[in-house]
Structure formats: structure tokens, C-alpha cells
Short mmCIF file of C-alpha atoms and ligand atoms in Angstrom, two decimals:
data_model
loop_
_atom_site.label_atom_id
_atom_site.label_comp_id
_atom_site.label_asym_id
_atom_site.label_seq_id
_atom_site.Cartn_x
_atom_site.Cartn_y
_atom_site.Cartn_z
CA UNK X 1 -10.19 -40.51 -8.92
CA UNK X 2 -9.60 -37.42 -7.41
CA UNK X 3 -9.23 -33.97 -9.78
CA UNK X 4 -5.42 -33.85 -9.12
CA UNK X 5 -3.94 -37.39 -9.26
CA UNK X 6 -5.04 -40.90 -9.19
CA UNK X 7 -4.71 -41.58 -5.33
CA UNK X 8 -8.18 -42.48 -3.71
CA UNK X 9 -10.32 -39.58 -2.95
CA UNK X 10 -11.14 -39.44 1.07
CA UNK X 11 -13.88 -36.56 0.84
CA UNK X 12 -16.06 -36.48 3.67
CA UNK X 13 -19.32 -36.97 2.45
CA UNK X 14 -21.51 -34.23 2.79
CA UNK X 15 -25.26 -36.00 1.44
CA UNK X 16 -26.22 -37.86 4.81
CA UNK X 17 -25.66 -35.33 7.01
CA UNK X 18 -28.88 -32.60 7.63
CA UNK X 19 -27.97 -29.11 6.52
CA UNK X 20 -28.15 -26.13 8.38
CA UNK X 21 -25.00 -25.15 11.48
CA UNK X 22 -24.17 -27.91 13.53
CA UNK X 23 -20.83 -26.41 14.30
CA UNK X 24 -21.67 -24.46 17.80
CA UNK X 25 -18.83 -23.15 19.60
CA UNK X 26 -18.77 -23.33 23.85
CA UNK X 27 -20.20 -19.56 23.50
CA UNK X 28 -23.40 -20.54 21.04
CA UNK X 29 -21.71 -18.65 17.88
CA UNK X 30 -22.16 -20.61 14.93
CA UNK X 31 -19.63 -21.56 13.11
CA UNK X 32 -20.41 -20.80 9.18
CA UNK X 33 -17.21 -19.20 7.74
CA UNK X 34 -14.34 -20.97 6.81
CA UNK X 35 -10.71 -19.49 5.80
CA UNK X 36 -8.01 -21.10 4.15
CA UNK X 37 -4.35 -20.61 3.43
CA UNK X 38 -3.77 -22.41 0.72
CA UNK X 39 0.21 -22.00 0.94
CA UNK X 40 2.43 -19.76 2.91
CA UNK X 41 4.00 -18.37 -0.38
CA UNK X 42 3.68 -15.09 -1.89
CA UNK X 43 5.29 -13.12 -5.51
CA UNK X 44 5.02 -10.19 -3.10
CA UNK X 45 6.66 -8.93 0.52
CA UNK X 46 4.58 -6.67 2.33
CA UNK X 47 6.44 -4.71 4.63
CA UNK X 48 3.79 -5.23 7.15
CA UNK X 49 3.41 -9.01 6.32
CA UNK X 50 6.51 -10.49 5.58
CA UNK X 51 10.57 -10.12 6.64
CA UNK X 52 12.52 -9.07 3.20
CA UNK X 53 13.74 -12.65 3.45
CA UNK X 54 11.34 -15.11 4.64
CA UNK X 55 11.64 -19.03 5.08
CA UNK X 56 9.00 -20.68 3.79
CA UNK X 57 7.89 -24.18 5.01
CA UNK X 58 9.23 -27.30 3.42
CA UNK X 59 6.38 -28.75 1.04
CA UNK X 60 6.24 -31.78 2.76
CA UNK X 61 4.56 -29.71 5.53
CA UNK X 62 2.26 -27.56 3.44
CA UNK X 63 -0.97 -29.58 3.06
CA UNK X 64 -1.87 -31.04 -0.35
CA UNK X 65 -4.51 -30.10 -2.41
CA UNK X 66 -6.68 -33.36 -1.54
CA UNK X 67 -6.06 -32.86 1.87
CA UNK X 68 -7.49 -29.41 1.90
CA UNK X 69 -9.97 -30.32 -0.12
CA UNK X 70 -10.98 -33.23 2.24
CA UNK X 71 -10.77 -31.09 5.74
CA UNK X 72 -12.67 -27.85 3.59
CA UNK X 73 -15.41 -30.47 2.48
CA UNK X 74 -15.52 -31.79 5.64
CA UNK X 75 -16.36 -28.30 7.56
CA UNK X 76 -18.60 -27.94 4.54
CA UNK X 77 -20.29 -31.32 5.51
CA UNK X 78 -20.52 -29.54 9.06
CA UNK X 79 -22.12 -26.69 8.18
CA UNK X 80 -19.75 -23.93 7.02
CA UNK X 81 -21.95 -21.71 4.27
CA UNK X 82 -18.82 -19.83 3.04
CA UNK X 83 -15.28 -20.76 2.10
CA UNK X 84 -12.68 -18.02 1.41
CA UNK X 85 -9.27 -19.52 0.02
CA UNK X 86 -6.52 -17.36 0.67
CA UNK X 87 -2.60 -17.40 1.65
CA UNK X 88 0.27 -16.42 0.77
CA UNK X 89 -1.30 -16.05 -2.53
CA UNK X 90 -3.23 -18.51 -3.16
CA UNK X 91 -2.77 -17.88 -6.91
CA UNK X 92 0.85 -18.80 -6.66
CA UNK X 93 -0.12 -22.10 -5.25
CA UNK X 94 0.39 -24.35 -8.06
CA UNK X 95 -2.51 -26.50 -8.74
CA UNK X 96 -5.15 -23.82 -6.70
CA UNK X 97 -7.32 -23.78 -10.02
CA UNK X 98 -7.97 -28.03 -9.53
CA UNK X 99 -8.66 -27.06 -6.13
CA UNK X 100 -11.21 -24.49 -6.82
CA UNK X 101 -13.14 -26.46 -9.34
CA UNK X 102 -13.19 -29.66 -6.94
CA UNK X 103 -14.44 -26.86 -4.32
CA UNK X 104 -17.07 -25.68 -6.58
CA UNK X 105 -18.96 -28.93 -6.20
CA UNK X 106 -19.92 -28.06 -2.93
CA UNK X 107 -21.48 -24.29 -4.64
CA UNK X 108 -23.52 -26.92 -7.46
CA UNK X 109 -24.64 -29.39 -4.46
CA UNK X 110 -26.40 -25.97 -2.50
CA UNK X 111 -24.10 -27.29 0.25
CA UNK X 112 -22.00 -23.67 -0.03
CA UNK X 113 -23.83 -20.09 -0.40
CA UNK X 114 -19.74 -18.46 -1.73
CA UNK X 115 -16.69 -20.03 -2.41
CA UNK X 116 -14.26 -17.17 -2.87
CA UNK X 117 -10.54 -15.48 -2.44
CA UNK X 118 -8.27 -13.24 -0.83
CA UNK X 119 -5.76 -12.21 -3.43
CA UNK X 120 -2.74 -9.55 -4.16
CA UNK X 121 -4.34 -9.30 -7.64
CA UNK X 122 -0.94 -9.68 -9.59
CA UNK X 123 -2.09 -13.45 -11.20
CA UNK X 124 -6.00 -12.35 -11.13
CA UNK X 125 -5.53 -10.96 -14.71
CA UNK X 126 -4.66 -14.30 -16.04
CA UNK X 127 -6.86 -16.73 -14.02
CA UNK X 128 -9.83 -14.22 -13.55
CA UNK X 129 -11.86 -16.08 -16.25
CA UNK X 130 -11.01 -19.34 -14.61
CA UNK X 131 -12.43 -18.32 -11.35
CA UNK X 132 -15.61 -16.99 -12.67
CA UNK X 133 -16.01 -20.43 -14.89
CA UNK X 134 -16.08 -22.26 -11.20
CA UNK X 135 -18.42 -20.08 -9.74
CA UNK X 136 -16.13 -17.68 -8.22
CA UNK X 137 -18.47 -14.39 -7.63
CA UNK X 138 -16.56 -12.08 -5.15
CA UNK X 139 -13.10 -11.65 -5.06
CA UNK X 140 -11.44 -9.73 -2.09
CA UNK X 141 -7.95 -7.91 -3.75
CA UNK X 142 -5.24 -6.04 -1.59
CA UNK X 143 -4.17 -2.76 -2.47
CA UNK X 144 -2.85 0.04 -0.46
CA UNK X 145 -1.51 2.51 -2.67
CA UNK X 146 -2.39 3.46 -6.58
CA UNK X 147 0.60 5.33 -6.68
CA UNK X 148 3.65 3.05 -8.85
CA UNK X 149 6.64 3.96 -6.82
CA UNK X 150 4.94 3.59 -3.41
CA UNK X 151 3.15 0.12 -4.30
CA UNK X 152 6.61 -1.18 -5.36
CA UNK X 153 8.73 -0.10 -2.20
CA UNK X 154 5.44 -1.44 0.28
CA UNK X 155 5.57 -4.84 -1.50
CA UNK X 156 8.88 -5.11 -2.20
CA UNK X 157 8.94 -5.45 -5.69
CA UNK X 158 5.15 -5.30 -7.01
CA UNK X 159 4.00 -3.23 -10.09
CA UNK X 160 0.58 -1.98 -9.66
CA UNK X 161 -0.84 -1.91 -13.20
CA UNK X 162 -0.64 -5.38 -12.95
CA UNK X 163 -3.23 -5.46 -9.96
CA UNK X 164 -5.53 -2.97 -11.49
CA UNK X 165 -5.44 -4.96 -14.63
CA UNK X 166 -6.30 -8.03 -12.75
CA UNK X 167 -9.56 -5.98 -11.13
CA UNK X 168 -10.16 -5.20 -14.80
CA UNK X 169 -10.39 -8.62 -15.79
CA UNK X 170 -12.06 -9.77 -12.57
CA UNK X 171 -14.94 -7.11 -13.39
CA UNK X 172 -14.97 -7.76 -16.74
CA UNK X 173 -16.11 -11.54 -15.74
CA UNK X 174 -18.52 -9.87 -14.02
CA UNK X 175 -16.95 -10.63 -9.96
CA UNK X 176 -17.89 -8.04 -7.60
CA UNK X 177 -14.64 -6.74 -6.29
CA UNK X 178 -13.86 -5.40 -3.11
CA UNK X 179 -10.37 -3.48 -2.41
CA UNK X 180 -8.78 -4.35 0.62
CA UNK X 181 -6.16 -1.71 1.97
CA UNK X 182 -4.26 -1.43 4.96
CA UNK X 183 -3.77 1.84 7.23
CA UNK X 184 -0.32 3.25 7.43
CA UNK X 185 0.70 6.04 9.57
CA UNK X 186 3.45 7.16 7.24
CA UNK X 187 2.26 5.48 3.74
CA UNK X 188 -0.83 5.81 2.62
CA UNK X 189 -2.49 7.93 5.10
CA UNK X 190 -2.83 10.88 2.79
CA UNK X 191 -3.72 8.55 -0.14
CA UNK X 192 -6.64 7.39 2.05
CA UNK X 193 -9.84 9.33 0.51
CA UNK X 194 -8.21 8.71 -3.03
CA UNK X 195 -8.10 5.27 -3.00
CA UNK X 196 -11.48 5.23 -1.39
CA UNK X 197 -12.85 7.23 -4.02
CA UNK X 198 -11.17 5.24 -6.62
CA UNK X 199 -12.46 2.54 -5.79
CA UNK X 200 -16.30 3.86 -5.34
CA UNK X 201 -15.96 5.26 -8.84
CA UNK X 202 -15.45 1.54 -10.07
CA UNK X 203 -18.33 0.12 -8.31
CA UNK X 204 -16.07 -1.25 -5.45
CA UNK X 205 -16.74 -1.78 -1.98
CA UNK X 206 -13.32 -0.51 -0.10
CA UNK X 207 -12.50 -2.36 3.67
CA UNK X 208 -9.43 -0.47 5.64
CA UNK X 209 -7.47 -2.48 7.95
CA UNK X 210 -5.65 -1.57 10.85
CA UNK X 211 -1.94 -3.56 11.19
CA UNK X 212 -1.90 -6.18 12.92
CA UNK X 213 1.19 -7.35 15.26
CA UNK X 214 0.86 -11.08 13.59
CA UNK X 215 4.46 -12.22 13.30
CA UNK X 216 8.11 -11.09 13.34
CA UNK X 217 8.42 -8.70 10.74
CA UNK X 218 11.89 -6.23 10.29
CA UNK X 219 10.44 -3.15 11.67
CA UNK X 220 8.66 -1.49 14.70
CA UNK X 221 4.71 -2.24 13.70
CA UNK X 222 3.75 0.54 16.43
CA UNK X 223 5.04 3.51 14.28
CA UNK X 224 3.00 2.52 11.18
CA UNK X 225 -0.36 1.87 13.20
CA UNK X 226 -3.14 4.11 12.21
CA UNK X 227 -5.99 4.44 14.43
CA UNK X 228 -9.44 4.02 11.86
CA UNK X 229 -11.37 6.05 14.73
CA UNK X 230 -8.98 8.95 13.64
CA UNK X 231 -9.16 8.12 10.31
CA UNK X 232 -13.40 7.79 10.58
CA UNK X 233 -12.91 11.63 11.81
CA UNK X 234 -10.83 12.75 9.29
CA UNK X 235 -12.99 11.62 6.20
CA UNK X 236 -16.43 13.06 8.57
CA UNK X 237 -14.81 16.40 8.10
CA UNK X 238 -15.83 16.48 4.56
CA UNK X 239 -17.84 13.40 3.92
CA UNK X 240 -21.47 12.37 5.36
CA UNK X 241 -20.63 8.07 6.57
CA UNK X 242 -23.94 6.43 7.38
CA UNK X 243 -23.44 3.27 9.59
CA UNK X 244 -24.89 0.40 7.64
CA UNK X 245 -26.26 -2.71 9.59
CA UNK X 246 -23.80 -5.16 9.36
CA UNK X 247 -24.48 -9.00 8.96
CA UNK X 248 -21.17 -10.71 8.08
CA UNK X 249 -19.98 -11.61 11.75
CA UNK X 250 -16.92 -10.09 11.51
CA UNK X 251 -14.81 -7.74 12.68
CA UNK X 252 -15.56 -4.63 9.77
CA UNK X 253 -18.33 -2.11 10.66
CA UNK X 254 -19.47 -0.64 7.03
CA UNK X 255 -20.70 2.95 6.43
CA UNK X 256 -22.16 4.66 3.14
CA UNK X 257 -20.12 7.49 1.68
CA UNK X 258 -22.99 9.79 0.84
CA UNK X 259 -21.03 12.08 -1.49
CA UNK X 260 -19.66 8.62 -3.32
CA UNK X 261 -22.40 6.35 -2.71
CA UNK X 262 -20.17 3.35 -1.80
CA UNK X 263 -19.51 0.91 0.97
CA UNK X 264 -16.66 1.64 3.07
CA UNK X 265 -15.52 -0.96 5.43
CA UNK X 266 -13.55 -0.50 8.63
CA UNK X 267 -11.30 -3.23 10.05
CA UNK X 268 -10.44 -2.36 13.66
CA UNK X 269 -9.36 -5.18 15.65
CA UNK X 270 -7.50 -3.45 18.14
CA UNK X 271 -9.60 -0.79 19.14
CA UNK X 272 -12.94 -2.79 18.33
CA UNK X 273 -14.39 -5.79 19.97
CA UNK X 274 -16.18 -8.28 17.47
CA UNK X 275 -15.69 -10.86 19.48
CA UNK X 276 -19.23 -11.45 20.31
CA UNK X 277 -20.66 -12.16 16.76
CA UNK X 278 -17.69 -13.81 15.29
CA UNK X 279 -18.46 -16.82 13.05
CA UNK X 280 -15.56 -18.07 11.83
CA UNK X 281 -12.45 -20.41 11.93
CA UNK X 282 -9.08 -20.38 10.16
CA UNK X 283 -7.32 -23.20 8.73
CA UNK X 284 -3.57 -22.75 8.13
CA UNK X 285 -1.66 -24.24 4.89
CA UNK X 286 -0.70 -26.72 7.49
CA UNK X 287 -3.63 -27.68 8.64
CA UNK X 288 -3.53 -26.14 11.78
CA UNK X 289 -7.04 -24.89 12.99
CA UNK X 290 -6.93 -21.47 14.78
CA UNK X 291 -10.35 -20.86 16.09
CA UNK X 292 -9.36 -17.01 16.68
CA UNK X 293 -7.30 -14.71 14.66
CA UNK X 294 -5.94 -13.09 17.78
CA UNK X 295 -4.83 -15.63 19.84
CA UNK X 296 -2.35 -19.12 20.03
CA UNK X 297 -4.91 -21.83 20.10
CA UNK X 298 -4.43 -24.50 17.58
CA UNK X 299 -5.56 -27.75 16.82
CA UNK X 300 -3.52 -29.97 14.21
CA UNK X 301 -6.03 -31.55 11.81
CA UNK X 302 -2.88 -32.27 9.57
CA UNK X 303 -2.02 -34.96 12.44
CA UNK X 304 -5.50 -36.81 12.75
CA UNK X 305 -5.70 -37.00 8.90
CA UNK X 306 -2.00 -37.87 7.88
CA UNK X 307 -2.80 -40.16 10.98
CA UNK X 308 -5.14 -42.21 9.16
CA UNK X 309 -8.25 -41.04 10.48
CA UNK X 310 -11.57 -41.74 9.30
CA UNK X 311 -14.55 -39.48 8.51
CA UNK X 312 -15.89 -39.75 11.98
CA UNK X 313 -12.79 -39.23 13.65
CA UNK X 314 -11.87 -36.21 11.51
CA UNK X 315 -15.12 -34.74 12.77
CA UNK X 316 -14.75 -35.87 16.33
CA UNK X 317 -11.26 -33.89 16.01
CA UNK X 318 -13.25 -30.64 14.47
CA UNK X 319 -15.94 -30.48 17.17
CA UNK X 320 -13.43 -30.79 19.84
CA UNK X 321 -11.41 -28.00 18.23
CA UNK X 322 -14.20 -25.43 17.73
CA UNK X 323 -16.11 -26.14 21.47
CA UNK X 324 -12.26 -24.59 22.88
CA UNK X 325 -13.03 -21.45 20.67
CA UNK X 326 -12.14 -18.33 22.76
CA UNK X 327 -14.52 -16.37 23.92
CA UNK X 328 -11.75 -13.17 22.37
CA UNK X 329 -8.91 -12.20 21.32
CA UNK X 330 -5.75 -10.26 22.58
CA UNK X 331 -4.55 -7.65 20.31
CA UNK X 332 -1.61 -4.76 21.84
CA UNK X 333 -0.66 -3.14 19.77
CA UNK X 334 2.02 -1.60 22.14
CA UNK X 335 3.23 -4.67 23.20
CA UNK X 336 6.65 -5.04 21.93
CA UNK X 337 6.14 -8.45 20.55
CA UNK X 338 3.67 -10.11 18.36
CA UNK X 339 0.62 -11.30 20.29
CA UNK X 340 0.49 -14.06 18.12
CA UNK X 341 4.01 -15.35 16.66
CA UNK X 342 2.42 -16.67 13.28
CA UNK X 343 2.52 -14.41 10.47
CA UNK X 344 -0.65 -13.47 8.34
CA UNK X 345 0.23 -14.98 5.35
CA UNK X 346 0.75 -18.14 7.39
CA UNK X 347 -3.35 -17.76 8.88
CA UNK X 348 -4.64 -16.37 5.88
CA UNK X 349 -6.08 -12.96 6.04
N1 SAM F 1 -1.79 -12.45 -0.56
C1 SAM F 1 -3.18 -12.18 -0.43
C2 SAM F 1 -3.42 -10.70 -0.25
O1 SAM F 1 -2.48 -9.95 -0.01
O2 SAM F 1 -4.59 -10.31 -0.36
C3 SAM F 1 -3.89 -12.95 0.66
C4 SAM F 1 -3.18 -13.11 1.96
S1 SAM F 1 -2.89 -11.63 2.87
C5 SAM F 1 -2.07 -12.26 4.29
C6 SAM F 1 -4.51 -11.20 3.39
C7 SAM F 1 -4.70 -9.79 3.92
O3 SAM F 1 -3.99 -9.65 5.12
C8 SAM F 1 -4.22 -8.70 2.99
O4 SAM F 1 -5.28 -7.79 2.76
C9 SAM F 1 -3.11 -8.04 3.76
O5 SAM F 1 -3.05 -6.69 3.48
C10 SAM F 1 -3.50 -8.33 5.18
N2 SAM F 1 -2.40 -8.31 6.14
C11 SAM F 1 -1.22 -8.96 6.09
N3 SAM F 1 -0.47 -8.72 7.19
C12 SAM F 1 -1.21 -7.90 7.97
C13 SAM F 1 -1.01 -7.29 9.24
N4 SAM F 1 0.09 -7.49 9.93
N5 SAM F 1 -2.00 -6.49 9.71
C14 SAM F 1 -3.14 -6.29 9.02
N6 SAM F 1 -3.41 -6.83 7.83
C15 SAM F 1 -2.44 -7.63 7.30
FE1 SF4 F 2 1.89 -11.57 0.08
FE2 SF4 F 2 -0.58 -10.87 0.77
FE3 SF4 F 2 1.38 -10.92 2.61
FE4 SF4 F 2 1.43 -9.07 0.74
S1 SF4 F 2 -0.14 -9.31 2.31
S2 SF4 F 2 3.18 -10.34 1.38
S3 SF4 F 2 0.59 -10.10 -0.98
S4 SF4 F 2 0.57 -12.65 1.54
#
């Protein structure tokens, strides 16, 4: 039986295989870090994320929950340390909470060091307890803007007391929360150091983001991109940052805020390589495998297993997909197009 129905389970099994990274890309990076959208759905439309009026994909494309369980238990089998579920929202996704407690399996086996999420917070007040129950210790929650009007016009709709009651509740079941935030020229620029030190005074790390040109959206991305060099300089003038060693393999550098004592991560994909270190894969809520945020390559694991492929196959069709990882990506932000035509909430963030 699996969790969520009474079809056959098809879980790759993870006990004969030896632990430790077996997943080695054409470039030596180990592959340890795996992201997945769990559905391309959201309760929320970022400006920078989503058109006012999206179409969303038809369910009978949108993987189901056995099937991401069996291809995220199979990259577990393979070696991936750390699963992060995201979306969309993943908390919209109905069933996500029988997902997460199949996942957390993997977390009592030793098989994975953190199973965890990306989330817009507005569900994390109700489901926070759930999450913790099934080993849930980190939660990563978006938030640009504390201030009501401004959170409602960026997401289209959103009420921010409902996020900061969800970060309640998440720190309450004792997650470690850590406030993610985009950069906008025109937004939240000035709002910057506040929501940084907001954040600090609640014991949470804060990461900034720079916009990314990931999908069609219904406005000109290069007038809201904010350069985190410029805004590094700007919070030097009258804070002390200390560069922190950073270990995660991705692309944030973190510094110290002396004056706050908190951990402030910057996202800079454009202007920053991080190419070099990078350890991990995306899978999409279709089950397409993008091996690099920033560029088109895709491999359709939704194919091999709807295919009828068996556990051996379905890992022939994995290490095939992650020896073509690029060696980069190819972020413009000046070019007038998307580099890549997917939208975020498709990849998962
Ligand atoms: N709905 C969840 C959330 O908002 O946290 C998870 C999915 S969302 C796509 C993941 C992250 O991607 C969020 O922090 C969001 O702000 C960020 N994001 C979305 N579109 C982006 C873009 N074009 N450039 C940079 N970050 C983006
Ligand atoms: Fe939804 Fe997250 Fe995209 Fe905002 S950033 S529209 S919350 S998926």
C-alpha cells in the first residue's frame, strides 16, 4: 500500500545501494541537493513570478504524489542528502502533507540529512505543526515587504499577517526560519534594512534575491532589477557585513550583520558566478529534470516512468541526465526575453 491510495507502491529501494554521492556530474560536482515543485499552483501572484492570469497545467500532466515520491526516493537512493519541496506552493498542493510523511522515511532511515520547504507562508499557520511532526526542521518563507498595502498589490491579493502568523507558528514548533525576499528597484528597496532587521530581531536568517528573467511575466523585469552589489554598499554605509564561509553549494554568499548579529544572505545570479560549486538539480511538477536553473536543458523522467520503467532504468535515465549538467548558466538580464521560457513557480525556487 502506498500512503495515498491502494495502487502498488514502485519506490526505488534505497537499502542495497552503498551510501555516500554516487551522482557525479561530467564536471566532478556532486550531486546532493534535490528541489521539487510539487505543483505549478499558487493562492498568490507575484508580480515578478506570475502573469495576473496564468494557465496552469492540466492535472493529468502534473505528477502524482507516488510518482514524486518514487523519482525523490530514487535520487535519495542515489545519493541526494537534502530534499527541498517547493512550487507553486507546495502547501496548496492537495495531498503535500501524505507526501511529506512518506518523504520523512527517508530522514528516519539516515538516508536524508533535511527534508524541507520553500513556502509563501499563507497555509504555514495551519500545517506548521504537521511539518514539524514529520521532521520538518527548516522552513524557507517568502516575504518582500512587512508593509500590508504593499504585500497585497506585489502578490496580487496576499494579506501579510497571515504570513507572519504562519512564521509564528513555524517558530513556535520550534523550525528555524529563514525569510526569503526579493530585490526591487521600485518596491522594497527602501524597506530593505527593515525587513533585514526584522527579521534578525526574530532569530531569522534573511537571503535577498535578485529577479530573475524566468518566464513571461506582464511587465519589463529590467526596471525592477536591483543590483545586491549596490545594495551590499548601501547597508556597508552604516552596518559592519563580515563574509561568512559558505558551504551550501549554492549561489548565496552570507555575511554577519555586526550591529544585528544575524545571517544575511545574498542571491546574485546575474552578477555572480556559482557555477563552479553548484550541487544541485531541479525536478519540475512534471517531472522534468533541469540540471541548471539558468538554462533549457531537460530531461523527462515523467516519460521513462509513465513508460513503465523499472528501477534500473529509472536510474539509467537519471545518470544520463545529470552527466549533460552544464558546466553554467546564462542569465541577461538585459536581454529582452526570458533566458529561460519556464517560469519559477514551474522549476521551483
Ligand atoms: N510559493 C513559494 C514561495 O513563494 O516561497 C515557493 C515557490 S517560489 C517560485 C520560490 C522563490 O522564488 C520565492 O522566494 C520567490 O520569491 C522566488 N522567485 C519567483 N520568481 C522569481 C524571479 N523571477 N526572480 C527571482 N526570484 C523569484
Ligand atoms: Fe506563488 Fe511563490 Fe510565485 Fe509568489 S513566488 S506567485 S507565492 S509561487
Amino acid at each position: 500500500m502506498t500512503p495515498y491510495d491502494d495502487s502498488p507502491a514502485q519506490a526505488v529501494s534505497t537499502a542495497s545501494r552503498t551510501p555516500g554521492p554516487s551522482l557525479i556530474d561530467g564536471f566532478g560536482r556532486a550531486v546532493t541537493y534535490l528541489r521539487v515543485s510539487v505543483t505549478d499552483r499558487c493562492d498568490l501572484r507575484c508580480v515578478y513570478c506570475m502573469a495576473e492570469h496564468m494557465t496552469f497545467l492540466p492535472k493529468a500532466q502534473v505528477l502524482t504524489l507516488e510518482e514524486l515520491d518514487r523519482l525523490a526516493s530514487a535520487f535519495v537512493g542515489l545519493g541526494v542528502r537534502k530534499l527541498r519541496l517547493t512550487g507553486g506552493e507546495p502547501l496548496v498542493r492537495k495531498g503535500f502533507m501524505a507526501l511529506v510523511a512518506s518523504l520523512s522515511r527517508h530522514l528516519r532511515s539516515g538516508a536524508l540529512d533535511e527534508l524541507t520547504l520553500t513556502t509563501n507562508g499563507s497555509q504555514l499557520e495551519r500545517y506548521a505543526a504537521d511539518l514539524a511532526g514529520h521532521g520538518v526542521r527548516r522552513v524557507n518563507v517568502s516575504l518582500d515587504t512587512l508593509k500590508p498595502d504593499l504585500f497585497r498589490a506585489l502578490t496580487r491579493g496576499g494579506d501579510v499577517a497571515r504570513v507572519i502568523a504562519g512564521i509564528d507558528a513555524a517558530q513556535a514548533e520550534g523550525m528555524a526560519v529563514k525569510i526569503n525576499t526579493v530585490a526591487l528597484r521600485h518596491d522594497n528597496a527602501d524597506e530593505i534594512p527593515a525587513l533585514i532587521q526584522w527579521a534578525h530581531a526574530r532569530g531569522c536568517d534573511i537571503t535577498l534575491i535578485e529577479t530573475m528573467p524566468l518566464g513571461e511575466v506582464d511587465h519589463d523585469r529590467t526596471d525592477q532589477f536591483l543590483s545586491l552589489k549596490d545594495v551590499r554598499q548601501d547597508l556597508s554605509a552604516f552596518w559592519t557585513l563580515k563574509d561568512i564561509p559558505d558551504a551550501t553549494g549554492g549561489p548565496a554568499r552570507y555575511v554577519r550583520v555586526a550591529e544585528t548579529g544575524g545571517r544575511l544572505g545574498l542571491i546574485t545570479p546575474l552578477s555572480n558566478h556559482f557555477c563552479d560549486t553548484c550541487n544541485r538539480v531541479r525536478l519540475t511538477c512534471t517531472g522534468t529534470l533541469h540540471t541548471c536553473l539558468g538554462r533549457d536543458d531537460a530531461s523527462d523522467l515523467r516519460a521513462v516512468i509513465r513508460s513503465g520503467a523499472n528501477d534500473a532504468e529509472l536510474i539509467d535515465a537519471i545518470f544520463a541526465a545529470i552527466s549533460s549538467k552544464p558546466k553554467g548558466h546564462d542569465f541577461q538580464i538585459a536581454a529582452s526575453r526570458p533566458a529561460v521560457a519556464r517560469h519559477m513557480s514551474t522549476t521551483g525556487g
